[in-house]
XYZ file of C-alpha atoms in Angstrom:
684
model
C 0.009 0.163 0.113
C 3.221 2.066 0.475
C 5.486 3.640 -2.276
C 8.573 1.315 -3.470
C 11.344 3.055 -5.616
C 14.703 2.150 -6.888
C 14.400 -0.993 -7.161
C 17.605 -2.210 -8.638
C 18.751 -5.938 -9.450
C 22.261 -6.974 -9.108
C 24.587 -8.590 -12.142
C 23.214 -12.153 -12.045
C 19.597 -11.379 -10.885
C 19.247 -13.031 -7.873
C 19.090 -9.769 -5.742
C 17.047 -6.809 -5.623
C 17.716 -3.758 -3.584
C 14.717 -0.959 -3.273
C 13.286 1.910 -1.492
C 10.279 1.452 0.775
C 8.227 3.650 2.576
C 4.304 2.486 3.676
C 3.215 5.730 4.065
C 2.396 7.002 0.839
C 0.280 9.923 1.468
C 3.006 11.674 3.706
C 4.885 14.778 2.999
C 7.796 14.094 4.792
C 8.037 10.499 3.280
C 10.499 8.313 5.463
C 12.118 5.337 3.600
C 14.016 2.023 4.162
C 16.037 -0.169 2.023
C 14.512 -3.381 1.479
C 16.609 -6.859 0.025
C 15.585 -9.742 -1.182
C 18.117 -12.527 -2.213
C 17.026 -15.744 -3.805
C 13.108 -15.552 -3.576
C 13.132 -14.712 0.013
C 11.035 -12.177 1.633
C 12.345 -8.676 1.473
C 13.839 -7.624 4.528
C 15.224 -3.850 5.658
C 18.663 -3.814 5.837
C 19.115 0.089 6.188
C 16.466 2.410 8.277
C 16.523 6.018 9.460
C 17.538 6.475 13.058
C 20.362 3.447 13.102
C 23.855 4.384 14.202
C 25.427 4.562 10.531
C 23.423 7.514 9.467
C 24.304 10.965 10.702
C 21.396 12.320 13.437
C 18.458 14.185 11.551
C 19.920 12.315 8.545
C 17.255 9.507 6.045
C 17.631 7.447 3.706
C 17.212 9.407 0.362
C 15.168 8.032 -2.395
C 16.755 10.593 -4.720
C 20.132 8.316 -4.276
C 20.485 5.847 -6.767
C 21.299 2.014 -5.582
C 23.521 -0.275 -6.865
C 25.154 -3.448 -5.888
C 29.164 -4.226 -6.836
C 30.019 -6.458 -9.365
C 30.504 -9.431 -7.009
C 27.060 -8.469 -4.778
C 28.995 -8.526 -2.315
C 27.994 -4.470 -1.507
C 25.129 -1.928 -1.979
C 25.854 1.495 -2.301
C 22.751 3.432 -1.449
C 21.776 7.221 -0.813
C 21.323 9.197 2.171
C 20.290 12.654 3.424
C 19.776 15.435 5.566
C 16.025 15.035 6.076
C 14.063 17.520 3.991
C 13.082 21.143 5.661
C 9.823 21.831 6.290
C 8.187 25.425 5.479
C 6.588 27.060 8.327
C 2.960 27.481 7.788
C 2.163 29.370 10.384
C 3.687 32.355 8.515
C 1.811 33.592 5.648
C 3.544 33.899 2.327
C 3.054 38.235 1.732
C 4.671 37.886 5.478
C 7.910 36.453 4.458
C 10.438 38.573 2.982
C 12.489 37.771 -0.107
C 15.608 38.199 0.406
C 19.258 36.500 -0.235
C 22.395 37.254 2.176
C 25.380 36.930 0.326
C 28.508 36.188 2.188
C 31.754 37.245 1.813
C 33.241 34.183 2.920
C 31.235 31.709 1.960
C 32.735 29.055 -0.175
C 30.266 28.724 -2.881
C 29.265 32.128 -4.842
C 25.087 32.765 -3.719
C 24.473 32.844 -7.649
C 25.941 29.362 -7.764
C 23.761 28.207 -4.854
C 20.469 29.299 -6.616
C 21.844 28.229 -10.427
C 22.418 24.568 -8.514
C 19.372 24.913 -6.083
C 17.200 22.056 -7.664
C 20.088 20.032 -7.797
C 21.303 20.663 -4.481
C 17.886 20.099 -2.935
C 18.168 16.452 -4.273
C 21.590 15.829 -3.394
C 22.347 12.511 -1.432
C 25.519 11.272 0.178
C 26.851 7.374 -0.147
C 26.543 4.999 2.170
C 27.024 0.920 1.711
C 25.580 -2.060 3.283
C 28.212 -4.850 3.340
C 26.195 -8.045 3.291
C 28.173 -10.737 3.942
C 29.111 -8.983 6.934
C 25.934 -7.254 7.522
C 27.844 -4.109 8.287
C 26.155 -0.295 7.059
C 29.062 2.483 6.855
C 28.266 6.069 6.184
C 30.783 7.111 3.012
C 30.397 10.650 2.213
C 29.610 13.380 3.915
C 28.590 16.912 3.679
C 32.123 17.910 4.629
C 33.530 14.899 1.999
C 31.003 14.494 -0.336
C 32.587 13.051 -3.174
C 33.316 9.200 -3.748
C 34.951 7.367 -6.201
C 35.164 3.427 -6.140
C 37.054 0.570 -8.184
C 36.881 -2.993 -9.741
C 33.217 -1.818 -10.051
C 32.520 -1.919 -6.484
C 34.362 -4.734 -5.327
C 37.506 -3.240 -4.635
C 38.028 -2.874 -0.573
C 39.468 0.359 -0.773
C 37.271 3.551 -2.582
C 38.508 7.318 -2.531
C 36.438 10.373 -0.542
C 37.293 13.708 -1.905
C 36.118 17.754 -1.067
C 36.815 20.871 -2.578
C 34.988 22.622 0.026
C 37.931 24.081 2.246
C 39.139 26.029 -0.999
C 36.071 27.058 -2.956
C 36.459 30.658 -2.182
C 39.508 30.819 -4.194
C 38.205 28.706 -7.175
C 35.881 31.950 -7.926
C 39.606 33.254 -9.425
C 41.227 30.547 -9.804
C 39.355 28.739 -12.207
C 40.316 25.215 -10.763
C 39.971 22.942 -7.768
C 42.116 21.657 -4.619
C 41.097 18.722 -2.789
C 41.611 17.192 0.040
C 41.740 13.322 -0.101
C 40.627 10.507 1.911
C 40.989 6.407 1.579
C 38.151 4.989 3.360
C 37.597 1.191 3.684
C 34.578 -0.425 2.612
C 34.416 -3.567 4.518
C 35.535 -1.076 8.469
C 34.196 2.161 7.314
C 37.869 4.065 8.468
C 39.255 7.074 6.740
C 42.545 8.112 6.251
C 43.815 11.527 4.837
C 46.659 11.200 1.936
C 46.247 14.027 0.361
C 46.055 17.324 1.405
C 44.952 20.585 -0.950
C 45.920 18.474 -4.421
C 45.597 20.934 -7.019
C 43.886 17.652 -9.078
C 41.417 15.453 -7.808
C 42.784 11.233 -7.706
C 41.483 8.779 -10.022
C 41.167 5.007 -9.101
C 42.889 2.744 -11.777
C 40.186 0.023 -12.869
C 41.118 -3.114 -10.029
C 41.596 -0.538 -7.306
C 45.594 -1.204 -6.805
C 46.484 2.617 -7.801
C 45.553 5.947 -7.317
C 46.928 8.571 -9.722
C 46.799 11.917 -11.070
C 48.343 14.464 -12.970
C 49.819 17.605 -11.032
C 49.771 20.631 -13.599
C 52.162 22.899 -11.342
C 54.771 20.275 -12.355
C 53.644 18.776 -15.242
C 54.218 15.260 -13.887
C 51.896 12.037 -13.682
C 51.725 10.501 -10.074
C 50.640 6.958 -8.216
C 49.805 5.860 -5.004
C 49.668 2.547 -3.810
C 46.428 2.093 -1.889
C 48.304 -1.269 -0.156
C 51.583 0.505 1.603
C 50.262 4.113 1.020
C 53.657 4.947 -1.039
C 53.615 8.013 -3.442
C 55.439 7.133 -7.238
C 56.191 10.156 -9.319
C 56.416 8.742 -12.300
C 57.592 11.778 -15.091
C 59.259 14.749 -14.658
C 59.096 17.964 -17.556
C 62.480 16.970 -18.472
C 62.164 13.145 -19.303
C 58.129 13.450 -20.789
C 56.507 16.112 -21.861
C 52.810 15.079 -20.958
C 51.752 18.824 -21.236
C 49.457 20.579 -24.098
C 52.336 22.128 -25.778
C 50.545 24.453 -27.796
C 48.808 25.888 -24.501
C 48.324 29.478 -24.829
C 46.447 30.974 -21.909
C 47.912 32.506 -18.217
C 47.760 28.979 -16.955
C 49.182 25.567 -16.529
C 48.342 23.380 -19.395
C 46.758 20.309 -19.575
C 48.150 16.975 -19.740
C 47.056 14.977 -23.038
C 45.595 11.984 -21.298
C 45.626 8.367 -20.390
C 44.814 5.676 -23.103
C 44.259 3.533 -19.999
C 45.279 0.736 -17.736
C 46.490 -2.815 -18.245
C 45.207 -6.131 -16.959
C 45.380 -6.070 -13.222
C 46.591 -2.615 -13.024
C 50.138 -3.459 -14.401
C 50.923 -0.951 -16.732
C 49.253 2.651 -17.685
C 49.541 4.149 -21.045
C 49.663 7.745 -20.815
C 49.521 10.574 -24.019
C 52.221 12.960 -25.066
C 51.432 15.081 -27.570
C 52.201 12.290 -30.500
C 52.470 8.873 -28.940
C 51.245 6.260 -26.713
C 53.629 5.494 -23.742
C 53.548 2.425 -21.186
C 54.734 3.436 -17.174
C 55.936 1.159 -14.582
C 52.752 2.659 -11.748
C 56.116 1.940 -9.485
C 58.409 3.986 -11.779
C 60.781 1.022 -11.555
C 60.715 0.453 -14.893
C 61.818 3.195 -17.478
C 59.017 4.677 -19.963
C 58.339 2.809 -23.369
C 57.262 4.905 -26.618
C 55.032 1.983 -28.108
C 54.157 3.777 -30.904
C 57.991 4.619 -32.123
C 57.637 7.557 -34.543
C 54.621 9.651 -33.890
C 56.325 12.612 -32.862
C 59.089 12.656 -35.388
C 55.962 12.008 -38.618
C 54.189 14.757 -36.459
C 51.044 12.120 -36.434
C 48.807 12.234 -32.765
C 47.869 8.327 -31.825
C 44.738 7.970 -29.728
C 43.402 4.597 -28.771
C 39.751 3.900 -29.960
C 37.912 1.972 -27.191
C 36.086 -0.225 -29.553
C 34.299 -2.189 -26.350
C 32.711 0.268 -23.802
C 32.321 -2.860 -21.883
C 36.123 -3.802 -21.661
C 37.984 -3.116 -18.096
C 41.489 -2.532 -19.185
C 43.452 -2.704 -22.538
C 44.935 -5.788 -23.718
C 48.099 -5.433 -25.054
C 48.313 -8.693 -26.259
C 45.542 -7.703 -28.403
C 45.590 -5.766 -31.911
C 44.652 -2.027 -30.961
C 42.637 0.386 -33.301
C 44.333 4.094 -32.940
C 42.614 7.545 -34.551
C 45.339 9.768 -36.363
C 46.147 12.865 -36.386
C 48.566 14.445 -38.869
C 49.280 17.885 -37.745
C 51.249 18.100 -41.387
C 48.252 17.416 -43.781
C 45.351 18.020 -41.738
C 44.177 14.936 -42.687
C 43.387 11.622 -40.741
C 43.287 7.857 -40.450
C 42.435 4.771 -38.643
C 45.507 2.535 -37.438
C 46.511 -0.843 -36.051
C 49.049 -1.308 -33.580
C 50.346 -4.315 -31.286
C 51.017 -2.471 -28.446
C 53.106 -5.220 -26.411
C 56.366 -3.852 -27.868
C 57.322 -0.778 -29.108
C 56.292 -0.366 -33.085
C 55.203 2.262 -36.050
C 51.487 1.558 -36.169
C 50.751 0.650 -39.494
C 47.878 2.687 -41.665
C 44.508 0.934 -42.707
C 42.867 3.963 -44.116
C 44.258 7.548 -44.133
C 44.158 10.562 -46.179
C 43.081 13.828 -46.771
C 39.658 13.803 -44.928
C 38.461 13.676 -41.288
C 37.201 10.385 -39.463
C 35.199 9.888 -37.095
C 35.066 7.694 -34.117
C 34.059 3.945 -35.382
C 31.648 2.215 -33.827
C 31.954 -1.563 -33.841
C 29.487 -4.466 -33.331
C 29.116 -6.399 -30.015
C 29.426 -10.095 -31.691
C 31.529 -9.361 -34.898
C 34.206 -7.163 -36.548
C 31.572 -5.138 -38.332
C 32.119 -1.460 -38.060
C 30.348 1.390 -39.114
C 32.422 4.949 -39.384
C 31.798 8.121 -41.543
C 34.553 9.778 -43.830
C 34.460 13.675 -44.459
C 35.492 16.262 -46.297
C 34.754 19.714 -46.795
C 32.788 18.859 -50.243
C 32.209 15.078 -48.830
C 28.975 14.446 -46.759
C 29.959 12.175 -44.038
C 27.886 9.262 -45.204
C 28.082 6.069 -42.984
C 29.948 3.503 -44.091
C 29.956 -0.320 -43.422
C 33.486 -2.215 -43.287
C 35.318 -4.399 -40.719
C 38.319 -3.716 -38.602
C 40.588 -4.236 -42.195
C 38.863 -1.566 -43.727
C 39.890 -2.614 -47.038
C 36.607 -2.707 -47.910
C 33.684 -0.704 -47.157
C 30.015 -0.840 -47.897
C 27.861 2.835 -48.381
C 24.719 2.407 -46.420
C 23.422 6.073 -46.735
C 23.524 8.729 -49.889
C 23.523 12.656 -47.970
C 25.390 13.924 -50.978
C 22.906 13.532 -53.528
C 21.265 16.804 -51.282
C 24.226 19.236 -52.166
C 24.084 17.527 -56.022
C 22.823 21.084 -57.067
C 24.127 23.335 -54.769
C 27.016 26.042 -55.109
C 29.205 23.959 -52.510
C 32.770 25.489 -52.322
C 36.022 24.483 -51.731
C 38.566 24.374 -48.873
C 42.087 25.112 -48.539
C 45.058 25.177 -46.456
C 47.452 28.406 -46.130
C 49.881 29.725 -44.360
C 51.690 33.094 -43.219
C 53.690 34.376 -40.880
C 52.415 37.165 -37.892
C 53.750 40.438 -37.113
C 55.218 38.589 -34.542
C 57.283 36.143 -36.888
C 55.123 32.988 -35.206
C 54.014 30.899 -38.626
C 50.315 30.723 -38.552
C 47.825 28.574 -40.707
C 43.690 28.956 -41.870
C 41.786 27.853 -44.276
C 40.035 29.547 -47.187
C 36.836 28.840 -47.978
C 36.507 29.618 -52.052
C 33.193 29.209 -54.617
C 33.015 25.605 -56.339
C 33.181 28.237 -59.467
C 35.797 30.488 -58.624
C 37.767 32.138 -61.167
C 41.559 33.551 -59.813
C 41.087 36.074 -62.280
C 37.994 38.234 -60.530
C 37.933 39.888 -57.627
C 35.628 38.349 -54.732
C 34.365 40.011 -51.389
C 35.818 38.441 -48.250
C 34.525 37.046 -44.596
C 36.613 36.528 -42.064
C 35.386 34.608 -39.361
C 37.455 33.312 -36.436
C 37.371 31.650 -33.141
C 40.817 30.700 -32.159
C 42.031 28.037 -34.008
C 40.381 26.089 -36.765
C 43.188 25.055 -39.358
C 42.993 21.368 -38.059
C 39.288 21.298 -39.066
C 40.003 21.907 -42.851
C 38.647 19.009 -43.744
C 35.462 18.856 -41.715
C 31.808 18.727 -43.241
C 29.956 22.091 -42.513
C 26.441 21.010 -42.614
C 23.989 23.885 -44.270
C 22.070 25.550 -41.569
C 20.731 28.721 -40.234
C 23.771 29.177 -37.603
C 22.577 30.524 -34.330
C 26.127 32.274 -33.904
C 28.112 32.643 -36.716
C 27.871 32.952 -41.045
C 27.084 29.507 -43.026
C 29.333 29.319 -45.108
C 27.868 27.187 -47.959
C 25.164 30.534 -47.911
C 28.298 32.610 -48.309
C 29.995 30.905 -50.956
C 27.182 30.392 -53.009
C 26.592 33.951 -53.216
C 29.963 34.621 -54.381
C 31.679 35.048 -51.212
C 35.393 33.839 -49.939
C 35.294 33.151 -46.323
C 38.812 33.034 -44.694
C 39.227 30.916 -41.153
C 42.816 32.212 -39.610
C 44.639 31.015 -36.913
C 45.246 33.255 -33.899
C 48.232 32.139 -31.049
C 47.909 34.692 -28.086
C 50.653 36.325 -25.490
C 49.689 36.511 -22.392
C 48.218 39.426 -21.457
C 47.976 40.960 -24.749
C 44.904 38.790 -26.834
C 43.700 41.998 -28.530
C 47.502 42.642 -29.846
C 47.856 38.958 -30.621
C 44.829 38.994 -32.825
C 45.801 41.917 -34.459
C 49.741 40.750 -35.082
C 47.623 37.338 -36.719
C 45.161 37.918 -38.525
C 46.172 41.358 -40.239
C 49.032 39.570 -42.401
C 46.826 36.613 -42.872
C 44.302 39.088 -44.547
C 47.078 41.211 -46.233
C 48.928 37.546 -47.823
C 45.333 36.671 -49.052
C 45.204 40.134 -51.033
C 48.441 39.883 -52.340
C 46.866 36.536 -54.191
C 44.952 38.924 -56.433
C 41.211 37.221 -56.279
C 40.807 39.892 -53.191
C 38.541 42.795 -53.741
C 40.308 44.896 -51.121
C 37.513 47.319 -50.599
C 34.778 44.712 -49.798
C 36.347 42.491 -46.609
C 33.819 42.245 -43.822
C 34.513 40.307 -40.631
C 32.007 38.062 -38.145
C 32.513 36.342 -34.644
C 30.532 35.950 -31.741
C 31.450 35.861 -27.818
C 35.154 35.375 -27.835
C 35.192 35.311 -31.396
C 32.815 38.862 -31.121
C 35.137 40.403 -28.963
C 38.255 40.020 -31.675
C 36.482 42.006 -34.256
C 35.532 44.304 -31.913
C 39.159 44.989 -30.950
C 39.778 44.984 -34.612
C 37.493 47.635 -35.458
C 39.702 49.751 -32.868
C 42.816 49.314 -34.858
C 42.325 49.355 -38.178
C 39.497 50.557 -41.394
C 40.368 47.808 -43.831
C 37.100 46.397 -42.829
C 33.860 47.575 -44.724
C 31.636 46.150 -41.685
C 31.643 43.989 -39.036
C 29.125 41.598 -36.929
C 29.873 41.524 -33.654
C 28.075 38.729 -31.730
C 27.499 38.860 -27.807
C 31.301 40.648 -27.374
C 33.047 41.776 -24.288
C 34.021 45.603 -24.894
C 34.535 46.522 -21.056
C 36.924 43.875 -19.611
C 36.851 46.251 -16.151
C 32.837 45.805 -16.108
C 32.899 42.326 -17.273
C 35.795 40.994 -14.435
C 33.197 41.693 -11.529
C 30.167 40.489 -13.363
C 28.513 36.923 -13.256
C 28.054 34.103 -16.085
C 24.412 33.526 -15.180
C 24.585 30.010 -17.413
C 26.763 28.660 -14.112
C 26.479 31.333 -11.521
C 30.160 31.668 -12.006
C 32.033 34.884 -11.212
C 34.069 35.670 -14.426
C 37.113 37.229 -12.985
C 38.908 33.624 -13.617
C 38.469 33.341 -17.085
C 40.362 36.652 -16.927
C 43.647 36.062 -14.710
C 43.369 32.543 -15.862
C 41.241 31.732 -18.859
C 40.499 32.734 -22.639
C 40.819 36.158 -21.654
C 43.716 35.806 -21.151
C 44.958 38.791 -19.449
C 47.015 36.720 -16.663
C 46.386 39.488 -13.825
C 43.909 40.742 -11.631
C 42.020 44.054 -11.969
C 44.233 45.763 -9.983
C 47.758 43.573 -11.119
C 47.300 44.660 -14.295
C 45.031 47.933 -14.931
C 46.765 48.796 -18.431
C 46.241 45.198 -19.862
C 42.094 45.565 -19.208
C 42.318 48.546 -20.562
C 44.874 47.974 -23.523
C 42.616 45.281 -24.348
C 39.167 46.747 -24.012
C 37.273 48.091 -27.329
C 35.186 50.453 -25.587
C 37.997 52.678 -24.578
C 38.944 53.248 -28.256
C 35.972 53.205 -29.540
C 36.390 56.389 -31.143
C 38.529 55.182 -33.592
C 36.051 52.865 -35.093
C 35.261 53.641 -38.624
C 34.176 50.160 -39.591
C 30.007 50.300 -39.254
C 29.061 47.589 -36.822
C 26.082 45.058 -36.459
C 25.945 43.956 -33.230
C 24.070 40.646 -31.828
C 23.563 40.288 -27.964
C 20.446 38.982 -26.193
C 18.929 40.101 -22.798
C 19.251 36.753 -21.316
C 22.657 35.738 -22.188
C 23.842 33.578 -19.496
C 27.919 33.855 -20.729
C 28.379 37.443 -21.880
C 26.584 39.861 -19.681
C 23.782 41.214 -22.112
C 25.115 45.362 -20.718
C 28.728 44.587 -22.895
C 26.505 44.756 -25.939
C 24.502 47.670 -24.330
C 27.888 49.538 -23.541
C 29.575 48.623 -27.212
C 25.742 50.402 -28.735
C 25.593 53.143 -26.492
C 29.223 54.157 -26.884
C 29.055 53.793 -30.940
C 26.005 55.710 -30.969
C 26.824 58.530 -28.970
C 29.954 58.670 -30.909
C 27.485 58.605 -33.836
C 29.534 56.078 -35.036
C 26.476 53.396 -37.994
C 26.106 50.929 -35.463
C 22.503 48.154 -35.449
C 22.091 45.925 -32.393
C 20.155 43.251 -32.703
C 18.142 41.918 -29.538
C 16.720 38.485 -29.574
C 14.150 38.671 -26.285
C 14.297 35.748 -23.988
C 17.348 34.421 -26.193
C 20.289 33.400 -24.284
C 23.848 33.245 -25.647
C 22.778 33.104 -29.019
C 19.345 32.841 -30.346
C 17.935 28.882 -29.401
C 14.121 29.641 -31.874
C 14.329 28.423 -35.158
C 12.609 31.246 -36.285
C 15.282 33.637 -34.652
C 17.893 32.037 -36.005
C 16.041 32.268 -39.625
C 16.005 36.092 -38.995
C 19.497 36.428 -37.558
C 21.108 34.945 -40.716
C 18.798 37.154 -42.883
C 19.813 40.304 -41.432
C 23.254 40.093 -41.260
C 23.249 38.689 -44.738
C 21.727 42.154 -45.765
C 24.263 43.849 -43.678
C 27.191 42.804 -45.888
C 25.075 42.883 -48.840
C 25.077 46.899 -48.337
C 28.529 47.349 -47.101
C 30.242 44.663 -49.437
C 27.950 44.222 -52.250
C 26.650 47.452 -52.590
C 22.997 46.451 -52.392
C 20.127 48.820 -51.268
C 19.895 49.149 -47.450
C 17.092 47.563 -46.156
C 14.215 49.496 -44.005
C 15.015 47.924 -40.959
C 18.358 49.232 -41.155
C 17.591 52.954 -42.848
C 14.167 53.756 -41.124
C 14.300 51.393 -38.241
C 11.708 49.109 -36.507
C 10.307 51.794 -34.026
C 8.876 49.736 -30.555
C 5.163 50.788 -31.729
C 5.579 48.951 -35.013
C 7.946 45.429 -33.582
C 4.880 43.125 -34.012
C 3.747 44.013 -37.598
C 6.763 45.130 -39.577
C 10.009 43.287 -40.221
C 11.802 45.856 -42.122
C 13.612 43.624 -44.725
């Protein structure tokens, strides 16, 4: 007659655990954990008020139930009993006030953003079936639990970032206190304090492992003897992202995984796969041999998602990216000994991760270029023959599609750069074409990516513009800490100059378009050059001073970390580096702008505060510069409604057509659309 929830079987199906409450009408439902084994009657194994559970806590209906793989344990969730509202106070007599406290670990805006999730938050407890013991493993102070060997391993990891949560607001990364917890006895032991990385467990639970960003090194920790092992140093192994160009420690290239019984871990550098001894007694071995020499980046494909280990006695499939050609391939490798992998299918195209059938060597995959549709193909693991299963290319047969070409140049500060030029299919080198410069950071590696034609939410549709006689230039940008705007100028402008030198560019008809970080960069360029005939800037930051203290409403996070350590790349606080914040803020040199500007910024943007778009518009309006602002009301960082996306694409195209192709100015640009007419007139 009551309520049953979360019914869960073990792997073999002879045990079932579930939550039950006899009073289905109670507003404060109290559940008990039941277990039934081998068709016997279910019995209560955990209940509110038992010694294992903190006082005032209950077994939570929001927590998942799972058996260990060997069926010896049941993991379940507990939580503080739900708070009850004071019904004696009328709603109209209760004030609506938020209280923000200076030293609370999680900023109030984040608390509001996470409120619904936090109301259902649970903390893991365990019931050991054979020993009939119960232990609360995680709690509010140390909430995060990681188990190994599908719950079979006797030791698990607990971690917390709460003592360091306030600093995360500006550091942009977490630190952790880490503990081991014995699942048989419930005993905790702290093994790391203020670790810059959260530990993971090897599949069998023999070792914990982590990457330390401060010293660019991988570490392991033996759970059996408590010893810590440093596997590499920066001088012996380049584990970090060598292309990192933000003012923060570079991230690692990651792990391929562990071999059987936690004997070895396979670690990536930029190109190769290396085998490491977790106790650092044996020197690491480069298993793929030639990746760095050939500039081939080898990455293991886990075809069997249920496989716990990497079986190096079997042939493995690798996905490969060629840094020189931007092409990709599937390669086979035997990782039991160092040997260059063998190419199965490779060339000037982009391959995505294949999907393998469970009981055969059949695989489906896609191969694509800018011109070639990513049709699904069927093959086996030799990739010698394939059958094309879909025919999406037929849909583009009657369209003036386009081509993609890799180009290179040298930045103003001497850095070799690459980019992609997209040309109309009927390109004539003797003609002069209008150009749209569209970019974000680095995209040359997507040379062979297929672009699906669609009304994009934030960027030009490449095929629409090439089919209308435009060339598109997508340049790479490499940044210097503290000078993101200057870096953009140094990289993009000589790239445009190199295109002009080829003779097919109408240098009086060059436009630029970018969104978010791209929107910031084109806004900055407008203050440094008059080369562009028109610029569309979507959701840009133009005032780093006011943006620094803002909130990313899509997460509740404060924005300061992205200026100190992230994409905005200032590398210091507002008080350490005020000149950098000013130099890189287009707002303060808006009087230099002579380019017509179209801004798109929406009033419900959770990434970049809407007031940035307003500051941009008001500044140019005050200076009497030609500027238009599109606000898709209620929309987020970009328009999501299809009608709004189509409208954005129409207006942006009309804007560029007017300034780059001398087409008549549409009514919305010429006369505007007043608020009283907005529901009746589009002004196209």
